[in-house]
PDB file of C-alpha atoms in Angstrom:
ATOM      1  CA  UNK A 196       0.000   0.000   0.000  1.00 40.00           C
ATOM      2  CA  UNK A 197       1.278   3.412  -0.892  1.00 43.00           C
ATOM      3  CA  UNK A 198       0.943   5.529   1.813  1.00 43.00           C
ATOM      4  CA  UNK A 199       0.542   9.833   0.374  1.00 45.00           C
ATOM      5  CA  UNK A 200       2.931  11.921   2.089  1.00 46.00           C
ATOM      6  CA  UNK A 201       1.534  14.368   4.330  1.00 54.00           C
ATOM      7  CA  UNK A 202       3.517  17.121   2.106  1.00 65.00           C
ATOM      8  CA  UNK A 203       1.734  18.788  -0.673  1.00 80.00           C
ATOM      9  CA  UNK A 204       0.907  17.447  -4.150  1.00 87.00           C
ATOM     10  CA  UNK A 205       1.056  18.137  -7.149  1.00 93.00           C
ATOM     11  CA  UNK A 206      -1.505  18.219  -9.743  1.00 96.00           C
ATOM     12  CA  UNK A 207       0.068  15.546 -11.340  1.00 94.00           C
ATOM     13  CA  UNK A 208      -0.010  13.065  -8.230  1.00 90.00           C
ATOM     14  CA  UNK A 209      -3.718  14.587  -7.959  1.00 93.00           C
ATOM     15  CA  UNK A 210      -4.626  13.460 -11.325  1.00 94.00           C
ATOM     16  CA  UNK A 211      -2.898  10.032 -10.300  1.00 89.00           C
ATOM     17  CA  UNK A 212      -5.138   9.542  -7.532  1.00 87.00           C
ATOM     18  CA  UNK A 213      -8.111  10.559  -9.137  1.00 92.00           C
ATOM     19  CA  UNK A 214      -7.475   8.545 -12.363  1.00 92.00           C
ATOM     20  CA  UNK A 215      -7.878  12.100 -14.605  1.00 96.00           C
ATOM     21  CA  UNK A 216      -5.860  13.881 -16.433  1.00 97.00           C
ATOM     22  CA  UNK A 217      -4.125  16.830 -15.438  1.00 96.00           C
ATOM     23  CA  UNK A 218      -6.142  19.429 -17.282  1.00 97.00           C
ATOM     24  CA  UNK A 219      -8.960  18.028 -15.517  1.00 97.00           C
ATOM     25  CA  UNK A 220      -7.810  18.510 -11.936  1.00 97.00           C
ATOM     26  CA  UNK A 221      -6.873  22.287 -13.111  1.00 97.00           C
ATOM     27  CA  UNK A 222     -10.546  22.863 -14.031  1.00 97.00           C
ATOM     28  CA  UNK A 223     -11.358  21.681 -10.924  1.00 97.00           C
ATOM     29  CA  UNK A 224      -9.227  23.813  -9.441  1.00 97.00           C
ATOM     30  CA  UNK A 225     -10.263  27.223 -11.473  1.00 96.00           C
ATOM     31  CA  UNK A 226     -13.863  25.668 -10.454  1.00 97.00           C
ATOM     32  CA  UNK A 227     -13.370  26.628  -7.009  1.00 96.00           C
ATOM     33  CA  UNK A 228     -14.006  22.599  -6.588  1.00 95.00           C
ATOM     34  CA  UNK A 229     -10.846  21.436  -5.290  1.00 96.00           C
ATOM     35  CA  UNK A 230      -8.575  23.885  -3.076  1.00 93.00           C
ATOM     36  CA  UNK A 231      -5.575  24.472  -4.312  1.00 94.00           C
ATOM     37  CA  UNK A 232      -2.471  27.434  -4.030  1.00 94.00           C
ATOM     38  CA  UNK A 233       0.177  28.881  -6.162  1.00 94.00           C
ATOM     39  CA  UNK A 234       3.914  28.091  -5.268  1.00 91.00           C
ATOM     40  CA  UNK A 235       6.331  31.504  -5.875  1.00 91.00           C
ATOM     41  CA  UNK A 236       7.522  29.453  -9.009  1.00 90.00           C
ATOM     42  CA  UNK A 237       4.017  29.681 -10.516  1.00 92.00           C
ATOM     43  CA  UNK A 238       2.907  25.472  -9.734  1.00 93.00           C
ATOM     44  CA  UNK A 239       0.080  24.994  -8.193  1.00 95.00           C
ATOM     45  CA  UNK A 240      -0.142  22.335  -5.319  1.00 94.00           C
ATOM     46  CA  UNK A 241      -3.197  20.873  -3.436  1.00 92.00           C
ATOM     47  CA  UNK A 242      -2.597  19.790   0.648  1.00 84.00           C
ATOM     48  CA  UNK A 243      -3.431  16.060   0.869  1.00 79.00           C
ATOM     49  CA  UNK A 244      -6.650  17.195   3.552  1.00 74.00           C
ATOM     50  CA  UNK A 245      -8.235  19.177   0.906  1.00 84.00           C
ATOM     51  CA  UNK A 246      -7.903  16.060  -1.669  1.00 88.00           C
ATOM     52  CA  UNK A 247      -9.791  14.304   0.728  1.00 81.00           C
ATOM     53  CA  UNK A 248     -12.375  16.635   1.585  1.00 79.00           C
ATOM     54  CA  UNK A 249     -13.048  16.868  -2.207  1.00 89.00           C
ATOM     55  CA  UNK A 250     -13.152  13.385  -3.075  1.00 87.00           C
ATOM     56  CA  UNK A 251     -15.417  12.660   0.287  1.00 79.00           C
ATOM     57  CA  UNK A 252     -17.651  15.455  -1.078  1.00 87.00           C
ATOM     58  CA  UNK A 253     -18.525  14.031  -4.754  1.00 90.00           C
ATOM     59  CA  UNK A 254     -18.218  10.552  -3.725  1.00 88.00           C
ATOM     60  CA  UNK A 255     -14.929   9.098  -5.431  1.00 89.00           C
ATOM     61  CA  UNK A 256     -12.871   6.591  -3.783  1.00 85.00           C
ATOM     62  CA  UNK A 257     -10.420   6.979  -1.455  1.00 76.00           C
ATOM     63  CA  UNK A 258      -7.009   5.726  -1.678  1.00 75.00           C
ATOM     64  CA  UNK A 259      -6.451   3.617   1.437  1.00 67.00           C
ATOM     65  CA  UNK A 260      -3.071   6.436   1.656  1.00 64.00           C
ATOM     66  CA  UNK A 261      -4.471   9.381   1.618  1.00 68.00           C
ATOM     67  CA  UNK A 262      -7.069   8.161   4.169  1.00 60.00           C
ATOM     68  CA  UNK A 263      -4.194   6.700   6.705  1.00 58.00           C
ATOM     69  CA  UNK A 264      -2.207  10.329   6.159  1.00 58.00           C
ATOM     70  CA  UNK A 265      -4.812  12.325   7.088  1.00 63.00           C
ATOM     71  CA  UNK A 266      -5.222  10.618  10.458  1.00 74.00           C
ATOM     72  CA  UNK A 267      -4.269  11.885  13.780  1.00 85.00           C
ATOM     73  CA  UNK A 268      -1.577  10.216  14.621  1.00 90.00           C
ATOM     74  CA  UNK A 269      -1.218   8.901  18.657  1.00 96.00           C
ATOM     75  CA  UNK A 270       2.234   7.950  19.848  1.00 97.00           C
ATOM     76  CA  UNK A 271       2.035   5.817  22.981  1.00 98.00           C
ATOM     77  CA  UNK A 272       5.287   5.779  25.277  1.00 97.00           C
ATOM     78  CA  UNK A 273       4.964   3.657  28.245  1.00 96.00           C
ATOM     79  CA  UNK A 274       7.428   0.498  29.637  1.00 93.00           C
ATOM     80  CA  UNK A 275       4.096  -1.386  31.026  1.00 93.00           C
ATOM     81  CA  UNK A 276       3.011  -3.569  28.343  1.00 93.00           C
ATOM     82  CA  UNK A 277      -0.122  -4.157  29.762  1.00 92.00           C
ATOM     83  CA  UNK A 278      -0.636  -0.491  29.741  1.00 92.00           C
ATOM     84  CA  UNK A 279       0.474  -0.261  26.211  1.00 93.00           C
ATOM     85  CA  UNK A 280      -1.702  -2.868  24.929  1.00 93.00           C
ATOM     86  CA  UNK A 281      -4.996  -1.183  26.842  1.00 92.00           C
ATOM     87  CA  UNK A 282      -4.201   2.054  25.469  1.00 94.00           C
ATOM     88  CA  UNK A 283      -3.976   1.264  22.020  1.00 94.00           C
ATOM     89  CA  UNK A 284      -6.974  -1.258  22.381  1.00 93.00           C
ATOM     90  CA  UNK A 285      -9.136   1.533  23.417  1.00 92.00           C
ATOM     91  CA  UNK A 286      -7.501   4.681  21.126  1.00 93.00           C
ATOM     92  CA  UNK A 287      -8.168   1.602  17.871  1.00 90.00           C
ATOM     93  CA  UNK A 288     -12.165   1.914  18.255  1.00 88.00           C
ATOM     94  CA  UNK A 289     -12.394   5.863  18.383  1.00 86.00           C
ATOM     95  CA  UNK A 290     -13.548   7.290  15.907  1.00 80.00           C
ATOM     96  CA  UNK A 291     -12.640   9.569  13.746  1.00 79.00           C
ATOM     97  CA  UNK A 292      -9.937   6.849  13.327  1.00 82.00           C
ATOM     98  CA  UNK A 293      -6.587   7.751  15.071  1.00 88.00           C
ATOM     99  CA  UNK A 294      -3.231   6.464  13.820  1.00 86.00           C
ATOM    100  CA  UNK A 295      -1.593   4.764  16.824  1.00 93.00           C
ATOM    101  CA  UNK A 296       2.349   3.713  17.319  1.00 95.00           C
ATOM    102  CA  UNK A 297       4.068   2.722  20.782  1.00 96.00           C
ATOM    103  CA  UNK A 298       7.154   2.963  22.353  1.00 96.00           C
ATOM    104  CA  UNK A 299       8.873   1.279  25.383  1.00 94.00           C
ATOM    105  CA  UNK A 300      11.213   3.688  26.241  1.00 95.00           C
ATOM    106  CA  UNK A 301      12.808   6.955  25.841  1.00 94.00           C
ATOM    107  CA  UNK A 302      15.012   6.034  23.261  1.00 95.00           C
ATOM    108  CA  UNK A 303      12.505   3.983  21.044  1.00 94.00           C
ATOM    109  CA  UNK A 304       9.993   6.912  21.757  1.00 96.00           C
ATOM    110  CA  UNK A 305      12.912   9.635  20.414  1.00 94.00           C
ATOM    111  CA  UNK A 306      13.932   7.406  17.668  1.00 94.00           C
ATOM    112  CA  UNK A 307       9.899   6.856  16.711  1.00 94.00           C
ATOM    113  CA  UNK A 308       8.875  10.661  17.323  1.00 94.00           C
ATOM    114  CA  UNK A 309      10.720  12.347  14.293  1.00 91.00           C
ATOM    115  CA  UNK A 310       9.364   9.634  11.692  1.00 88.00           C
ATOM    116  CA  UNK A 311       5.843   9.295  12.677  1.00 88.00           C
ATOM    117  CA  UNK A 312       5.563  12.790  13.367  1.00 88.00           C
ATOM    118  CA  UNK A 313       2.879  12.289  16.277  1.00 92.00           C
ATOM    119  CA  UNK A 314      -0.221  14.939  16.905  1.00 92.00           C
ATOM    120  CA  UNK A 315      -0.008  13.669  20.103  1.00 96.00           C
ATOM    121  CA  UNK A 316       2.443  11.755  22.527  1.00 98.00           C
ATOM    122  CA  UNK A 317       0.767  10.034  25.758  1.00 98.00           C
ATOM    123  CA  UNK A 318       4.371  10.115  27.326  1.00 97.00           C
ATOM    124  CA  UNK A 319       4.936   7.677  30.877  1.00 96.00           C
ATOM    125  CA  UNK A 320       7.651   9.689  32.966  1.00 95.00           C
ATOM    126  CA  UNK A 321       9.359   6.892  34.683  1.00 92.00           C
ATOM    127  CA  UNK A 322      11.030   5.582  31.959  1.00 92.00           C
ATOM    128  CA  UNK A 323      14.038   3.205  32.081  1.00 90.00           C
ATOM    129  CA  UNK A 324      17.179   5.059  29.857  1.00 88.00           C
ATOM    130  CA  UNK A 325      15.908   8.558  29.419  1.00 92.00           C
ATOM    131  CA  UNK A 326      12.833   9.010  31.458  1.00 94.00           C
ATOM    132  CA  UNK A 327      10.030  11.311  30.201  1.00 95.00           C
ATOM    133  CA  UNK A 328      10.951  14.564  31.137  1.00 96.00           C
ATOM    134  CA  UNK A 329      14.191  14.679  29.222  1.00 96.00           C
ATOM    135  CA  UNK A 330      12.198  12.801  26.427  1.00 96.00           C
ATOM    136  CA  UNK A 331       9.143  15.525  26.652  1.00 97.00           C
ATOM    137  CA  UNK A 332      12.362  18.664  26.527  1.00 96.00           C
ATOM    138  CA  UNK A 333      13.738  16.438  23.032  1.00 96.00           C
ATOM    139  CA  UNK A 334      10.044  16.562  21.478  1.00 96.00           C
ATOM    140  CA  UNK A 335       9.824  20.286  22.124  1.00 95.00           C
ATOM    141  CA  UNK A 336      12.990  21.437  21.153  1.00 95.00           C
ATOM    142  CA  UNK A 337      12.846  19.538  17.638  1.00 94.00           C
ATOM    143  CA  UNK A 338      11.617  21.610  15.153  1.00 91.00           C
ATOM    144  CA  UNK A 339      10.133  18.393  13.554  1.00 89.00           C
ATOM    145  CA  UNK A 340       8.081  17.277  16.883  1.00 93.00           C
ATOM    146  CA  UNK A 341       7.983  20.750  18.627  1.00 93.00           C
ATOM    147  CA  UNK A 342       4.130  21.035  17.431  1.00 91.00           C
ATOM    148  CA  UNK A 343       3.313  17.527  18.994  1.00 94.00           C
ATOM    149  CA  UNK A 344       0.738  17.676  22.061  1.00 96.00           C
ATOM    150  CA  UNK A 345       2.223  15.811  25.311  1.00 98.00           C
ATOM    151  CA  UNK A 346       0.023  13.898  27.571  1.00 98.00           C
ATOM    152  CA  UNK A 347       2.187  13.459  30.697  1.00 97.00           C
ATOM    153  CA  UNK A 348       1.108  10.360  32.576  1.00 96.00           C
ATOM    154  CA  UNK A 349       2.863   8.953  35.907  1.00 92.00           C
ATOM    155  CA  UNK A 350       1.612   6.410  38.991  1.00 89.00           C
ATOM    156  CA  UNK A 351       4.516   9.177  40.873  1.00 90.00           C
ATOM    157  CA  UNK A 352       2.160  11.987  41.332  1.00 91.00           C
ATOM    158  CA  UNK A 353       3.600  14.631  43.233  1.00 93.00           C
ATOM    159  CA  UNK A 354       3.473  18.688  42.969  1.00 95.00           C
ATOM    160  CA  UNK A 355       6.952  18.693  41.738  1.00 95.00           C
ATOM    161  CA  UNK A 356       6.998  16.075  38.876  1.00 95.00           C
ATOM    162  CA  UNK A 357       3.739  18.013  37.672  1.00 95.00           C
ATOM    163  CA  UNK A 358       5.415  21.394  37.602  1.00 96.00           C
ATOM    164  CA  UNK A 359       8.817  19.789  35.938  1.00 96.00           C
ATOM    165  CA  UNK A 360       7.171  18.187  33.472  1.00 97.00           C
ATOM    166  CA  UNK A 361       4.616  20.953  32.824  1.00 97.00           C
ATOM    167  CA  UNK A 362       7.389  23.174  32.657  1.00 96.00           C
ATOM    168  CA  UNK A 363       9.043  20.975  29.684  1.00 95.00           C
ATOM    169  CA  UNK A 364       6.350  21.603  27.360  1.00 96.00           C
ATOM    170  CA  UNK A 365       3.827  18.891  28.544  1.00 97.00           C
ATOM    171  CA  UNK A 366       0.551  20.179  27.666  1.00 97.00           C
ATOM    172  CA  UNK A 367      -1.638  17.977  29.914  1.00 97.00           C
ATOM    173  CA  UNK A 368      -0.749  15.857  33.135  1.00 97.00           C
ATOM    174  CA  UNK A 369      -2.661  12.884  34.196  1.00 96.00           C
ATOM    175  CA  UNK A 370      -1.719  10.806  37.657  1.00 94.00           C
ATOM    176  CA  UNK A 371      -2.555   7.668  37.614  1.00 89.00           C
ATOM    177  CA  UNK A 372      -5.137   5.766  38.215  1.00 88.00           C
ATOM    178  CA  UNK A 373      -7.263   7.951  35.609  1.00 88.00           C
ATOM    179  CA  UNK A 374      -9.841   6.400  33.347  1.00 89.00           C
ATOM    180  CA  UNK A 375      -9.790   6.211  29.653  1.00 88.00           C
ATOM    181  CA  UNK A 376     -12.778   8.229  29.422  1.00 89.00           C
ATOM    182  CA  UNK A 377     -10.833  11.202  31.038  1.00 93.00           C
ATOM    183  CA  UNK A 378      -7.566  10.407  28.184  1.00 94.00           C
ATOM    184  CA  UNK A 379      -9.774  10.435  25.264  1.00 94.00           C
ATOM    185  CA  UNK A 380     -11.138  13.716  26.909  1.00 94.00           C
ATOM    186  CA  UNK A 381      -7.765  15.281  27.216  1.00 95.00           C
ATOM    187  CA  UNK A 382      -7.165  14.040  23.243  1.00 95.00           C
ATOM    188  CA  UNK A 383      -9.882  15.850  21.921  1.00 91.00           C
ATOM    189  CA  UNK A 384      -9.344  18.775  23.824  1.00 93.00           C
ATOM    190  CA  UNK A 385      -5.906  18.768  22.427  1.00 92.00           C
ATOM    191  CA  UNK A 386      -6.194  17.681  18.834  1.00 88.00           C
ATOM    192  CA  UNK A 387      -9.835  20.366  18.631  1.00 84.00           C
ATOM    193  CA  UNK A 388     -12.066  17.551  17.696  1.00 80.00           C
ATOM    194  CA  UNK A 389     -14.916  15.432  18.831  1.00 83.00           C
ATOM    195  CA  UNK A 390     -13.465  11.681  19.164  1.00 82.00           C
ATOM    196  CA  UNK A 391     -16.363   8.909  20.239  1.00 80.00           C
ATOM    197  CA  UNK A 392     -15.858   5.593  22.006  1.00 73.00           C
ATOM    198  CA  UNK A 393     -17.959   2.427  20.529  1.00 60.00           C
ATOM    199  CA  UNK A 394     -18.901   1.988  24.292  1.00 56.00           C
ATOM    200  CA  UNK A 395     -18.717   4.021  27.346  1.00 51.00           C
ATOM    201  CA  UNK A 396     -15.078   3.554  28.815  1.00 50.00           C
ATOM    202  CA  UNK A 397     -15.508   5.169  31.977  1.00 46.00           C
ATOM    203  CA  UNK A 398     -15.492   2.301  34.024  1.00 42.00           C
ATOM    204  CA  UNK A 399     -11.659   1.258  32.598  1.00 47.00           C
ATOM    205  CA  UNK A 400      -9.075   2.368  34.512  1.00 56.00           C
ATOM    206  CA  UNK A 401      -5.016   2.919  33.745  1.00 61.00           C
ATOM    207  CA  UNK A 402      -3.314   2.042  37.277  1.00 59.00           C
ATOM    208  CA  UNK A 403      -0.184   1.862  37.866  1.00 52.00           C
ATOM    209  CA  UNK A 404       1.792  -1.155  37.498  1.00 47.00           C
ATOM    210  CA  UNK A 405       4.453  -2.225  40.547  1.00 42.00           C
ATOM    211  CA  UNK A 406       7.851  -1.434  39.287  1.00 48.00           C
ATOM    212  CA  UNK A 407       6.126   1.123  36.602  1.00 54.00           C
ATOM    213  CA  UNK A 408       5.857   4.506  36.596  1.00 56.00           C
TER     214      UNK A 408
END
């Protein structure tokens, strides 16, 4: 599967797509029908949301690719597998559908972070190698993952770790125990959208794991 890259295309990978020729997508364009903008050079390049939009709005199939690149994309860091595997569980039946990729560690989250390009990062602190705060400081301070929203989450709640981390960049802190209701909550807040659970998850709770953070 050929997954569209998140950068704009042209109308040549447009016409591609939409099995058309390239005068075609250009009269769409002067239509008004699919959003489009002029580079300095004179090309004219269409951003991968608005090719869905448009192809949503008259009905025309979607490339599997451009659906998956238009996702929000979820980046789980947590050394609790059983933790891991809940999270993603739940985050998998949300809809709008959210891209989801996990890490184990600081290092595997870092390494992760700058290809997958996260929305947002539901980041453990207690972390064996680099722990979360230094890992949270790395996100911001790459240009590449500065925009990323960070979901602090620790079983080691105390005033202090909330105002470190907070003070990294986090954008949200959660102590655990909290339930999934209150993370996909804190998600849509974040990423400005409505998400909806299949079923009410109020009643599942993240706790934290002995030797976890």
């Amino acid at each position: 599967m050929q997954i569209i890259p998140l950068r704009p295309l042209t109308t040549h990978q447009v016409a591609q797509f939409c099995a058309v020729t390239i005068p075609g997508v250009i009269r769409w364009v002067k239509a008004g029908k699919l959003k489009a903008y002029t580079t300095p050079g004179g090309h004219r390049r269409i951003r991968s949301e608005d090719l869905l939009a448009f192809m949503q709005r008259y009905g025309m199939p979607i490339p599997e690719g451009l659906s998956l690149a238009n996702r929000n994309r979820v980046l789980i860091v947590d050394d609790d597998p059983g933790i891991l595997h809940m999270i993603r569980r739940t985050l998998s039946k949300i809809q709008p559908p959210l891209e989801i990729e996990t890490a184990a560690d600081g290092f595997d989250a870092g390494q992760k972070s700058v290809v997958f390009l996260p929305h947002i990062v539901l980041l453990d602190l207690r972390l064996p190698g680099i722990d979360g705060f230094q890992v949270c400081e790395n996100l911001k301070k790459n240009p590449k993952t500065s925009a990323a929203k960070i979901i602090a989450m620790t079983g080691a709640d105390t005033p202090q770790a909330r105002r470190k981390i907070l003070d990294r960049g986090a954008d949200a802190y959660l102590p655990k125990p909290f339930e999934l209701r209150i993370l996909i909550e804190e998600i849509s807040r974040l990423l400005g959208i409505r998400l909806e659970f299949g079923r009410d998850p109020a009643a599942v709770n993240i706790k934290r794991s002995e030797g976890h953070g």
